[in-house]
PDB file of C-alpha atoms in Angstrom:
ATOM      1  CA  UNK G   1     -32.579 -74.899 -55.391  1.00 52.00           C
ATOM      2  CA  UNK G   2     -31.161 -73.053 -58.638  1.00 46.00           C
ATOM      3  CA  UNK G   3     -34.142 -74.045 -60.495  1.00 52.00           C
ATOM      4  CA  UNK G   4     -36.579 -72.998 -58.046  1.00 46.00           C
ATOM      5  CA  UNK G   5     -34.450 -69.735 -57.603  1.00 47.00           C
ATOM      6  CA  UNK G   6     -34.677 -69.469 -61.595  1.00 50.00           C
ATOM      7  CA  UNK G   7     -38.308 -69.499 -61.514  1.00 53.00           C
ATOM      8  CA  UNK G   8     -38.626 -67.217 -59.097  1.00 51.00           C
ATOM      9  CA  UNK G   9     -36.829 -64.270 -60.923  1.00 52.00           C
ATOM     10  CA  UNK G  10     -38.930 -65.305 -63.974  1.00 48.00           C
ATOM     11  CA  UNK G  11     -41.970 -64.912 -62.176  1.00 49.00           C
ATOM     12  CA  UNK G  12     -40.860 -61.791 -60.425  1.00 48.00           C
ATOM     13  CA  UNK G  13     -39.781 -60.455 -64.068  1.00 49.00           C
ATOM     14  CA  UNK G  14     -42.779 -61.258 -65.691  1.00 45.00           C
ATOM     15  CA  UNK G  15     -44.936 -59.629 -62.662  1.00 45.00           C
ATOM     16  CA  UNK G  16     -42.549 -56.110 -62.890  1.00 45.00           C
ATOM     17  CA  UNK G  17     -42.790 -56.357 -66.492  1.00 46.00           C
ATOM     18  CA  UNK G  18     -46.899 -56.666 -66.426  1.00 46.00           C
ATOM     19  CA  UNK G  19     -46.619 -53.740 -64.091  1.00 44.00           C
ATOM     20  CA  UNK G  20     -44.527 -51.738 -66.326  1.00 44.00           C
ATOM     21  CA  UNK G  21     -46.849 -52.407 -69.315  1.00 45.00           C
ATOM     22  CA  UNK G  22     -49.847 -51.740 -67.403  1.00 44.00           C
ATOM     23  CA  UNK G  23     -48.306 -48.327 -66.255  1.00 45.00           C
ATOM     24  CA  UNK G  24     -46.413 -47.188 -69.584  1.00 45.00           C
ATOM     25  CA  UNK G  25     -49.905 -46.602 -71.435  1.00 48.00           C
ATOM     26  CA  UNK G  26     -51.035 -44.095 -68.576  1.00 48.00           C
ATOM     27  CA  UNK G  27     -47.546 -42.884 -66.760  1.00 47.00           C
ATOM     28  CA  UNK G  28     -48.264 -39.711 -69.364  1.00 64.00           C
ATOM     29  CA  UNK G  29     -51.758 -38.218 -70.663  1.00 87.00           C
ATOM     30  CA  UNK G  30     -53.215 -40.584 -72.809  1.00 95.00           C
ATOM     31  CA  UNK G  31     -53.829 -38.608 -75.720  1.00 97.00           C
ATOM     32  CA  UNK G  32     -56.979 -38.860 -77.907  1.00 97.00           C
ATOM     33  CA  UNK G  33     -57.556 -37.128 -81.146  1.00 96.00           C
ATOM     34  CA  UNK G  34     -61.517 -36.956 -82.658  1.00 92.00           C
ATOM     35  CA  UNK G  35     -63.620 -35.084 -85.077  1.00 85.00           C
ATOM     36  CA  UNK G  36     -63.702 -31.763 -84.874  1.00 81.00           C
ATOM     37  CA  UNK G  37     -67.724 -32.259 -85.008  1.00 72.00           C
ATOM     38  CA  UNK G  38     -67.357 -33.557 -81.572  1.00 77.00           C
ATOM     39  CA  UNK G  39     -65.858 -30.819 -79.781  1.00 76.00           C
ATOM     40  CA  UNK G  40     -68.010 -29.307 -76.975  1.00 70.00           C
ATOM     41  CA  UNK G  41     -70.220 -26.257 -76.893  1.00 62.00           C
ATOM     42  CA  UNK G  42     -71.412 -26.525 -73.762  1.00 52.00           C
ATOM     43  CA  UNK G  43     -74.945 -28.362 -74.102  1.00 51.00           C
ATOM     44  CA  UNK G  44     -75.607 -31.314 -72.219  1.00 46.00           C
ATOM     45  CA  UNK G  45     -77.344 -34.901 -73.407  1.00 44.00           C
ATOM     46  CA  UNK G  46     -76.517 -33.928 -77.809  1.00 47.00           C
ATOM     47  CA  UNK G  47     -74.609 -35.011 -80.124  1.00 50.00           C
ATOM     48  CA  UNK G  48     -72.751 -31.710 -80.065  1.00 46.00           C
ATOM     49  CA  UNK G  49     -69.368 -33.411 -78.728  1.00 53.00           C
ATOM     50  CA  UNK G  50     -71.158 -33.664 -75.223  1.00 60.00           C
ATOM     51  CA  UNK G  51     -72.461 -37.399 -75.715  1.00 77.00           C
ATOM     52  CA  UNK G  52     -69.869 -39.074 -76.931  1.00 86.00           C
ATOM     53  CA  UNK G  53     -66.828 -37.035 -74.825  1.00 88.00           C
ATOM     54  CA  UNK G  54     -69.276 -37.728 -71.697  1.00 88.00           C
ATOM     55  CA  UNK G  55     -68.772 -41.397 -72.653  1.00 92.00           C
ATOM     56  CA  UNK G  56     -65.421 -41.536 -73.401  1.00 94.00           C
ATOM     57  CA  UNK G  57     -64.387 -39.608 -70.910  1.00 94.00           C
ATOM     58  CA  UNK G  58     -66.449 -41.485 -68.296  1.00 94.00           C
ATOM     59  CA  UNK G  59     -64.898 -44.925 -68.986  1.00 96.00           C
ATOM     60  CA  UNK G  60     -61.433 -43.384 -68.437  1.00 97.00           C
ATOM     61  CA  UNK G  61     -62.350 -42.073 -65.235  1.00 95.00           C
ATOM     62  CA  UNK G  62     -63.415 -45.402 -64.451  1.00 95.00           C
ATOM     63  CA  UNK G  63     -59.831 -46.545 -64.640  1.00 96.00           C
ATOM     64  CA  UNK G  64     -58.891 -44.143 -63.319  1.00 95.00           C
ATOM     65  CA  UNK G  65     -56.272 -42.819 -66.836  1.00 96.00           C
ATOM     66  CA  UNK G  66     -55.212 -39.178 -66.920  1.00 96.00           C
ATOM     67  CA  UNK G  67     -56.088 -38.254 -70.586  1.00 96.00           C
ATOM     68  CA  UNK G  68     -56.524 -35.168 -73.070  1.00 95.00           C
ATOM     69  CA  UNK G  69     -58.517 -34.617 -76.341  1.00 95.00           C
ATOM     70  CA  UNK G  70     -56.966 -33.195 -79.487  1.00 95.00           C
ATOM     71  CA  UNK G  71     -59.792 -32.576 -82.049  1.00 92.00           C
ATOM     72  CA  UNK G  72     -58.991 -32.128 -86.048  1.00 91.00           C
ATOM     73  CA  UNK G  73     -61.055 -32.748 -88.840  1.00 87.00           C
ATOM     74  CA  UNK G  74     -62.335 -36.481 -89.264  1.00 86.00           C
ATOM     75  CA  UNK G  75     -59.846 -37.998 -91.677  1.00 88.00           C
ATOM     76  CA  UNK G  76     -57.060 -35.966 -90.266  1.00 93.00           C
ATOM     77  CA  UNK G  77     -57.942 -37.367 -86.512  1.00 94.00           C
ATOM     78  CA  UNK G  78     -57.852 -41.090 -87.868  1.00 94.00           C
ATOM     79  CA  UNK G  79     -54.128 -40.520 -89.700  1.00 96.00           C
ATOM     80  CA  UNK G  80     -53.115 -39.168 -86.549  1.00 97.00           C
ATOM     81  CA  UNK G  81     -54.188 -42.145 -83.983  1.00 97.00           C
ATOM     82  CA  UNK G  82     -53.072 -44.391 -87.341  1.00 96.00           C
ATOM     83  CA  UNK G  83     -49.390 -43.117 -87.300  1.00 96.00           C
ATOM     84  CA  UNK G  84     -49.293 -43.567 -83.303  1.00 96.00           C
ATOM     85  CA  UNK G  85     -49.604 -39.243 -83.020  1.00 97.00           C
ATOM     86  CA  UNK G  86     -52.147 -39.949 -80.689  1.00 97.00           C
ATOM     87  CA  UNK G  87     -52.533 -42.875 -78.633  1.00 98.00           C
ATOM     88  CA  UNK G  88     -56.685 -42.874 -80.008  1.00 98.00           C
ATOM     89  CA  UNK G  89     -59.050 -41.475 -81.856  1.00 97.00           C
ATOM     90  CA  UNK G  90     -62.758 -41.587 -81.727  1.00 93.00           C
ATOM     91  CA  UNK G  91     -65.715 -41.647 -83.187  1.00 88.00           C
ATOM     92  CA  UNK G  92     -64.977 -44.100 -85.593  1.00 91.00           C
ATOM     93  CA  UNK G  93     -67.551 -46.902 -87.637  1.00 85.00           C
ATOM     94  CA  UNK G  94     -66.068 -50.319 -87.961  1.00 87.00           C
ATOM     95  CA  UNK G  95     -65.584 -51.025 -91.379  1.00 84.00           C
ATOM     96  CA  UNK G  96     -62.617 -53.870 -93.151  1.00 83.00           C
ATOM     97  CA  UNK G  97     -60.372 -51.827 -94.223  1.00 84.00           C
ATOM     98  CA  UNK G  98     -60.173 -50.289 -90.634  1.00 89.00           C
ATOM     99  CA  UNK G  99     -59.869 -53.800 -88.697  1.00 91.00           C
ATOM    100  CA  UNK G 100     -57.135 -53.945 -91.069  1.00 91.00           C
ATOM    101  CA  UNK G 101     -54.647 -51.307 -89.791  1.00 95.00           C
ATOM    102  CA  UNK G 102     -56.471 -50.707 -85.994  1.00 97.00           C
ATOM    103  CA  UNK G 103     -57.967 -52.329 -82.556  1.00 97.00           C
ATOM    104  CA  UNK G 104     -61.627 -51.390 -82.074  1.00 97.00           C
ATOM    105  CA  UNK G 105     -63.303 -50.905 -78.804  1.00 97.00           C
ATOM    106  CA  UNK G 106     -66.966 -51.877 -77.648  1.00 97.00           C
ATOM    107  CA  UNK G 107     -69.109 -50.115 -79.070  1.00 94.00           C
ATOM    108  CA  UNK G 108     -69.845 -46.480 -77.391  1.00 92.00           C
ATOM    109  CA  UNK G 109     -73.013 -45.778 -79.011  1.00 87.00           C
ATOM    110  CA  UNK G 110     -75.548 -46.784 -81.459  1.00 86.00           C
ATOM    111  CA  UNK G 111     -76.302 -44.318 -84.087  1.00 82.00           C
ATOM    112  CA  UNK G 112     -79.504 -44.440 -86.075  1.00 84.00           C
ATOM    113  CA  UNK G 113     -78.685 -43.262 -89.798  1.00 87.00           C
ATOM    114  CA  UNK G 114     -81.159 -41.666 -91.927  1.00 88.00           C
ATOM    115  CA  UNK G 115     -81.600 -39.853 -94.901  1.00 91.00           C
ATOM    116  CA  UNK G 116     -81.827 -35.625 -95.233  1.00 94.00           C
ATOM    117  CA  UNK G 117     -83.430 -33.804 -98.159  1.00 93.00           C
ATOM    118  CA  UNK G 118     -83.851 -30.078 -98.349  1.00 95.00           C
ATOM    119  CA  UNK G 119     -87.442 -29.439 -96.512  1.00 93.00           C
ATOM    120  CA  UNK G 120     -88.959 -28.437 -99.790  1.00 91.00           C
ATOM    121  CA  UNK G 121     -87.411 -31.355-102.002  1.00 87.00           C
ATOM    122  CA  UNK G 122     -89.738 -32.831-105.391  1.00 78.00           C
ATOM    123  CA  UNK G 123     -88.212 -35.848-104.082  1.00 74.00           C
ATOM    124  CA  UNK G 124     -91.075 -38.362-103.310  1.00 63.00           C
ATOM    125  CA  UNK G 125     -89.592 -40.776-100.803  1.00 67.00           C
ATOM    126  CA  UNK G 126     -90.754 -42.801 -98.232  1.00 66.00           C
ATOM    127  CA  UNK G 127     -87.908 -45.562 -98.330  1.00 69.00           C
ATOM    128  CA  UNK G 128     -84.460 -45.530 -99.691  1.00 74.00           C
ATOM    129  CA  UNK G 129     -85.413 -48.030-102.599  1.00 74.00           C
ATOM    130  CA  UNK G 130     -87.055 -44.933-104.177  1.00 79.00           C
ATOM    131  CA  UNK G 131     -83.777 -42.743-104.268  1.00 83.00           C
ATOM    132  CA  UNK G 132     -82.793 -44.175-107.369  1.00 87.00           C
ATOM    133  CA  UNK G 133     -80.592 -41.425-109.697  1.00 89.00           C
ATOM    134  CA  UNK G 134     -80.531 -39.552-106.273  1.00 92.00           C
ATOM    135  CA  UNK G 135     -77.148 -37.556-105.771  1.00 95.00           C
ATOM    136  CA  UNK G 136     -75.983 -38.992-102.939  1.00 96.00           C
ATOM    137  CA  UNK G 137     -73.209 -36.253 -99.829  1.00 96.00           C
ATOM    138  CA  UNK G 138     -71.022 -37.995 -98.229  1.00 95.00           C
ATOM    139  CA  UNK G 139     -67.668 -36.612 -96.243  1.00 91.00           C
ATOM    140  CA  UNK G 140     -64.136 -37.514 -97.294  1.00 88.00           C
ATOM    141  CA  UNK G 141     -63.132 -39.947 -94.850  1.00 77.00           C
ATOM    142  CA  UNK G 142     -66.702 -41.425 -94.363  1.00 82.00           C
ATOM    143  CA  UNK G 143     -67.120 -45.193 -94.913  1.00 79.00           C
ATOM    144  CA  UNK G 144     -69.724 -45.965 -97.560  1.00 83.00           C
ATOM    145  CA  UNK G 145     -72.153 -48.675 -95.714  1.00 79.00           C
ATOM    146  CA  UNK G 146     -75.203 -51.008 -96.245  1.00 80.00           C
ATOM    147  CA  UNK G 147     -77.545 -50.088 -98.444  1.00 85.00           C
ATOM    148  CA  UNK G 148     -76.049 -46.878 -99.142  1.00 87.00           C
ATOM    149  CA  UNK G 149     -72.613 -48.988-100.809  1.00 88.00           C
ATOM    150  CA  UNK G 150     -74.453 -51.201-102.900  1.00 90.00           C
ATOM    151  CA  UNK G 151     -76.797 -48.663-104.987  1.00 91.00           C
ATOM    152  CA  UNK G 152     -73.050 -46.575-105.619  1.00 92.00           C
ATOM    153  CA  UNK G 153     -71.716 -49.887-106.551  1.00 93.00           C
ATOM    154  CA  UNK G 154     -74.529 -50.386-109.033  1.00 93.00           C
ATOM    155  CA  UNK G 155     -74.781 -46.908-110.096  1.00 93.00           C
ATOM    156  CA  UNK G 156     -77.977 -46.226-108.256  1.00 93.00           C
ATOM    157  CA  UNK G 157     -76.817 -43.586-106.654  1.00 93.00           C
ATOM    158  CA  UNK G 158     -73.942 -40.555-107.568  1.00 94.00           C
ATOM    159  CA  UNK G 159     -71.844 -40.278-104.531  1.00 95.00           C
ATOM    160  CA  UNK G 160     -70.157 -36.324-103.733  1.00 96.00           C
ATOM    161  CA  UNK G 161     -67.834 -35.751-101.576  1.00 95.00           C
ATOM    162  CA  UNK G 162     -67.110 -32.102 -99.669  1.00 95.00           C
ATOM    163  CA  UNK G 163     -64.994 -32.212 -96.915  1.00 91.00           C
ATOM    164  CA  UNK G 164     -67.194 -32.019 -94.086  1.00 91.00           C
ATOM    165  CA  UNK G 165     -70.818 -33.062 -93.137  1.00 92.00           C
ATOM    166  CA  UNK G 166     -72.117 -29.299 -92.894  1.00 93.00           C
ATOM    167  CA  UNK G 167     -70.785 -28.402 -96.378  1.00 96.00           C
ATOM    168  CA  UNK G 168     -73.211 -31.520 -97.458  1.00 97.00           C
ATOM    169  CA  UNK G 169     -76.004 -29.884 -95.857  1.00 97.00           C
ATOM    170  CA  UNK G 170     -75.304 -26.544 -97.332  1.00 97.00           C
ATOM    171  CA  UNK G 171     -74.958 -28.326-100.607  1.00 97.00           C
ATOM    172  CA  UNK G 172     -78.526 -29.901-100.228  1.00 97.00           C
ATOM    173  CA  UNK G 173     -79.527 -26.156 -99.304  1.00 97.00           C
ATOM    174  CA  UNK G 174     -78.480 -24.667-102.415  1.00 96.00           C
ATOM    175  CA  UNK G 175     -79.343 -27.694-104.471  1.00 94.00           C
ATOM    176  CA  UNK G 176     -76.130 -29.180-105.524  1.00 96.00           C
ATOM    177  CA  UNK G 177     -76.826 -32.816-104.115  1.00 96.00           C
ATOM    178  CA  UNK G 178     -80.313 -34.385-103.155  1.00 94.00           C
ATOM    179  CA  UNK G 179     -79.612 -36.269 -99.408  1.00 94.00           C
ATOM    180  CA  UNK G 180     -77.170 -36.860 -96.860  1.00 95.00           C
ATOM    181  CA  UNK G 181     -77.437 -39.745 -94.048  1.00 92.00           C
ATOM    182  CA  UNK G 182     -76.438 -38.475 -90.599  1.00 89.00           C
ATOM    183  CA  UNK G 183     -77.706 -39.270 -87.033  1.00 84.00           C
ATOM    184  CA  UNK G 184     -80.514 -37.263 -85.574  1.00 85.00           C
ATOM    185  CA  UNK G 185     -78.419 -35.392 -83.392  1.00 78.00           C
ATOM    186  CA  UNK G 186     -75.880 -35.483 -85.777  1.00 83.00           C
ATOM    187  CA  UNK G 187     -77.846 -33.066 -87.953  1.00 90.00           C
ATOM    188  CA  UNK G 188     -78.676 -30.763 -85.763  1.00 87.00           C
ATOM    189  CA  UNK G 189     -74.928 -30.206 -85.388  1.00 84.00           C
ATOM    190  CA  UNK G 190     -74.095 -29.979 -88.530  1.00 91.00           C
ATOM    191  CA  UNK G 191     -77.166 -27.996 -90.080  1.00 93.00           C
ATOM    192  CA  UNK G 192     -75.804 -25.436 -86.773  1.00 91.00           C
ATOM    193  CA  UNK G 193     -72.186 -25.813 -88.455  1.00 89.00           C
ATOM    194  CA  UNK G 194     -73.658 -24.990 -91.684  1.00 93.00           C
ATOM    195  CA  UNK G 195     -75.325 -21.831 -90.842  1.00 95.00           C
ATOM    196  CA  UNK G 196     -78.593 -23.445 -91.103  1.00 97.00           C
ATOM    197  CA  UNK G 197     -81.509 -24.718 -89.371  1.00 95.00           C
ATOM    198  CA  UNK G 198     -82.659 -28.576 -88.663  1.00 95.00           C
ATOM    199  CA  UNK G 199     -85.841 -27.481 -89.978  1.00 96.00           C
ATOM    200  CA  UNK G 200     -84.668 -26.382 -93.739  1.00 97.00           C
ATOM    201  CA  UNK G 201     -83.867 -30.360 -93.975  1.00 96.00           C
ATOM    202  CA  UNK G 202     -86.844 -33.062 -94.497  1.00 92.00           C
ATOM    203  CA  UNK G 203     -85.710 -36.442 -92.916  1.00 91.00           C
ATOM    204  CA  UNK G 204     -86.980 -40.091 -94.211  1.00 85.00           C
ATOM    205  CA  UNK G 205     -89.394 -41.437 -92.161  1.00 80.00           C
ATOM    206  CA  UNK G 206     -87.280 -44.226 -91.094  1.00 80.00           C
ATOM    207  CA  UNK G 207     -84.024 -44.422 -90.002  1.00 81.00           C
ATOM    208  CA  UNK G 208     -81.989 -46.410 -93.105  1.00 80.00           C
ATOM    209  CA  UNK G 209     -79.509 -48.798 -90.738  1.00 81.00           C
ATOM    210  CA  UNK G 210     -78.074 -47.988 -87.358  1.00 84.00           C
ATOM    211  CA  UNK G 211     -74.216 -48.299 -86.796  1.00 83.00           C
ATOM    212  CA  UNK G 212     -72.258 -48.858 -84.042  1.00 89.00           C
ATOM    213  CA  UNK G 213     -69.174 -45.961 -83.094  1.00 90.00           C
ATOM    214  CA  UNK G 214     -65.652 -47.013 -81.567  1.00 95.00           C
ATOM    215  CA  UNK G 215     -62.268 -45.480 -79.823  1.00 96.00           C
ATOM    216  CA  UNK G 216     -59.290 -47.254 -82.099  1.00 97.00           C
ATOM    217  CA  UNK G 217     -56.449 -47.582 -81.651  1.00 98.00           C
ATOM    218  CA  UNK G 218     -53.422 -48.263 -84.325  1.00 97.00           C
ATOM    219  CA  UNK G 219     -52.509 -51.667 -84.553  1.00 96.00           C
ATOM    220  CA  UNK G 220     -48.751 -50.735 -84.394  1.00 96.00           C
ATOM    221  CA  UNK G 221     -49.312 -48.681 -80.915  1.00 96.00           C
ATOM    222  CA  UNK G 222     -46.815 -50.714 -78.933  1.00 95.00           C
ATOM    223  CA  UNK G 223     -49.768 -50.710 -75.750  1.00 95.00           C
ATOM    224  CA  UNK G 224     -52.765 -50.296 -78.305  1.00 96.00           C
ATOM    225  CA  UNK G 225     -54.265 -54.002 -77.065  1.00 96.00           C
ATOM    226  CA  UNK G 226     -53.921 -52.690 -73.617  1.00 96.00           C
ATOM    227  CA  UNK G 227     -55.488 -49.520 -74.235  1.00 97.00           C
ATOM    228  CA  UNK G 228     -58.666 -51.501 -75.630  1.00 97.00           C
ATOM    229  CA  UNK G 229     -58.895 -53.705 -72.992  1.00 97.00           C
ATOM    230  CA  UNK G 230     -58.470 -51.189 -69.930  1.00 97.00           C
ATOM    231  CA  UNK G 231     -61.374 -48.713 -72.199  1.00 97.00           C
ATOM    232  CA  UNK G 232     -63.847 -51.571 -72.179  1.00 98.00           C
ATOM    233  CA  UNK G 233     -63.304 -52.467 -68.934  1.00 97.00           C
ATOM    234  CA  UNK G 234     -63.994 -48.531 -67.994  1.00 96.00           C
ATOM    235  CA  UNK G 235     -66.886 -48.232 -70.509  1.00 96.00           C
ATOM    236  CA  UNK G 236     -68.297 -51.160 -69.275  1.00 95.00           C
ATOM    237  CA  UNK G 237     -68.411 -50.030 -65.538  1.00 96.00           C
ATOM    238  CA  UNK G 238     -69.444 -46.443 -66.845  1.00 94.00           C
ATOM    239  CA  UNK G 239     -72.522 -48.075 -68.774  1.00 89.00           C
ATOM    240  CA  UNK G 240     -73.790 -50.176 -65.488  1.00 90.00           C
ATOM    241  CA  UNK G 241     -73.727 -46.989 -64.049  1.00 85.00           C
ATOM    242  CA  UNK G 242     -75.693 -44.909 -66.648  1.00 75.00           C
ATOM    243  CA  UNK G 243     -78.370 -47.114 -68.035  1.00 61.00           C
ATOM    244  CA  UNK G 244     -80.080 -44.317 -69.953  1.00 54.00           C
ATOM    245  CA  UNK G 245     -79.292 -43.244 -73.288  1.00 50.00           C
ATOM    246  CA  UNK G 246     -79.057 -39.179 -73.909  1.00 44.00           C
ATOM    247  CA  UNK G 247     -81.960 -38.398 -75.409  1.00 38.00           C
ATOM    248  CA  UNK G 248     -81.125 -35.515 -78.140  1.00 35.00           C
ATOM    249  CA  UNK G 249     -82.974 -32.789 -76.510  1.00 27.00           C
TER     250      UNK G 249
END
């Protein structure tokens, strides 16, 4: 009878304690920093903010989580979720050194990468194997990736680094580096940022790799691997409900 009564407040401990866990992560806003690219201007289906806070913030409705966005500038945004500020951060590639020190979700979206020149660029390009001595933008807190990491590596390429996508487009504009790699709808953003327009940038004919983007969450968050698992359960109802991707336009 003690034994049996024993088990029974271990079950009923470890059932209030689930409960506890499952509520401690959402009993206050979740709180989600992300780029400052990604804050909303009010157009639907871009990559203005729109997309990827539609997505974001569709899973969590799915689940039903009361939640807030914080935006900041791209590397800021990741220190923040890093050092538990925020409870996540998003958009964010998956690279090593961030599976290192963080817990990825699914992916939220696929992004098509390709290469921007300035419309009236010399450069004769049809493929990135012909950017060879190419100066190569690329943000501060932007992961190098394939191919783009192994021309630096081999000195194929000179990397700069501004702080922000839409200073590399204005440094394309005014000649001070050759191409950047963004997503189409991506660009438009940031050309907009830049003072510019889309159609003062040439883009490669094909994309150069696609990438997937994730909400992370630190490692050290003390709910962080329930946090994943609850978003990908939400982002995986939200997706069987919204089959199409936006579009760009």
């Amino acid at each position: 009878m003690l034994n049996f009564l024993k088990r029974s407040n271990l079950i009923c401990g470890l059932f209030f304690l689930s409960l506890f866990l499952a509520n401690s992560a959402t009993a206050a806003e979740l709180k989600i920093s992300a780029s400052e690219a990604m804050r909303p201007t009010g157009k639907p289906n871009t990559f203005d903010g729109q997309t990827l806070i539609q997505i974001v913030s569709g899973a969590l409705d799915k689940i039903g989580w009361s939640y807030s966005f914080v935006f900041a500038p791209s590397k800021r945004a990741y220190l923040m979720a890093k050092n538990t500020q925020v409870d996540a951060t998003f958009p964010r590639y998956k690279t090593a050194a961030g599976e290192g020190e963080m817990l990825y979700s699914d992916p939220i979206f696929v992004v098509k990468i390709t290469a921007y020149f300035r419309a009236d660029s010399l450069m004769e390009t049809s493929s990135i194997d012909e950017l060879t001595g190419a100066n190569y933008c690329l943000p501060l807190g932007s992961s190098l990736t394939e191919p783009m990491r192994s021309m630096v590596e081999q000195k194929l390429l000179t990397i700069v680094r501004p702080a922000s996508y839409p200073d590399c487009y204005k440094m394309i504009h005014v000649g001070r580096a050759d191409f950047t790699t963004t997503d189409p709808r991506a660009a438009e953003t940031f050309t907009k940022l830049a003072g510019l327009q889309l159609s003062d940038f040439r883009p490669l004919s094909k994309p150069t790799h696609s990438r997937t983007l994730h909400l992370v969450v630190s490692s050290k968050h003390k709910n962080g691997a329930h946090i994943i698992s609850e978003f990908n359960r939400g982002l995986q109802l939200y997706h069987s409900e919204n089959t199409e991707e936006p579009d760009g336009s």
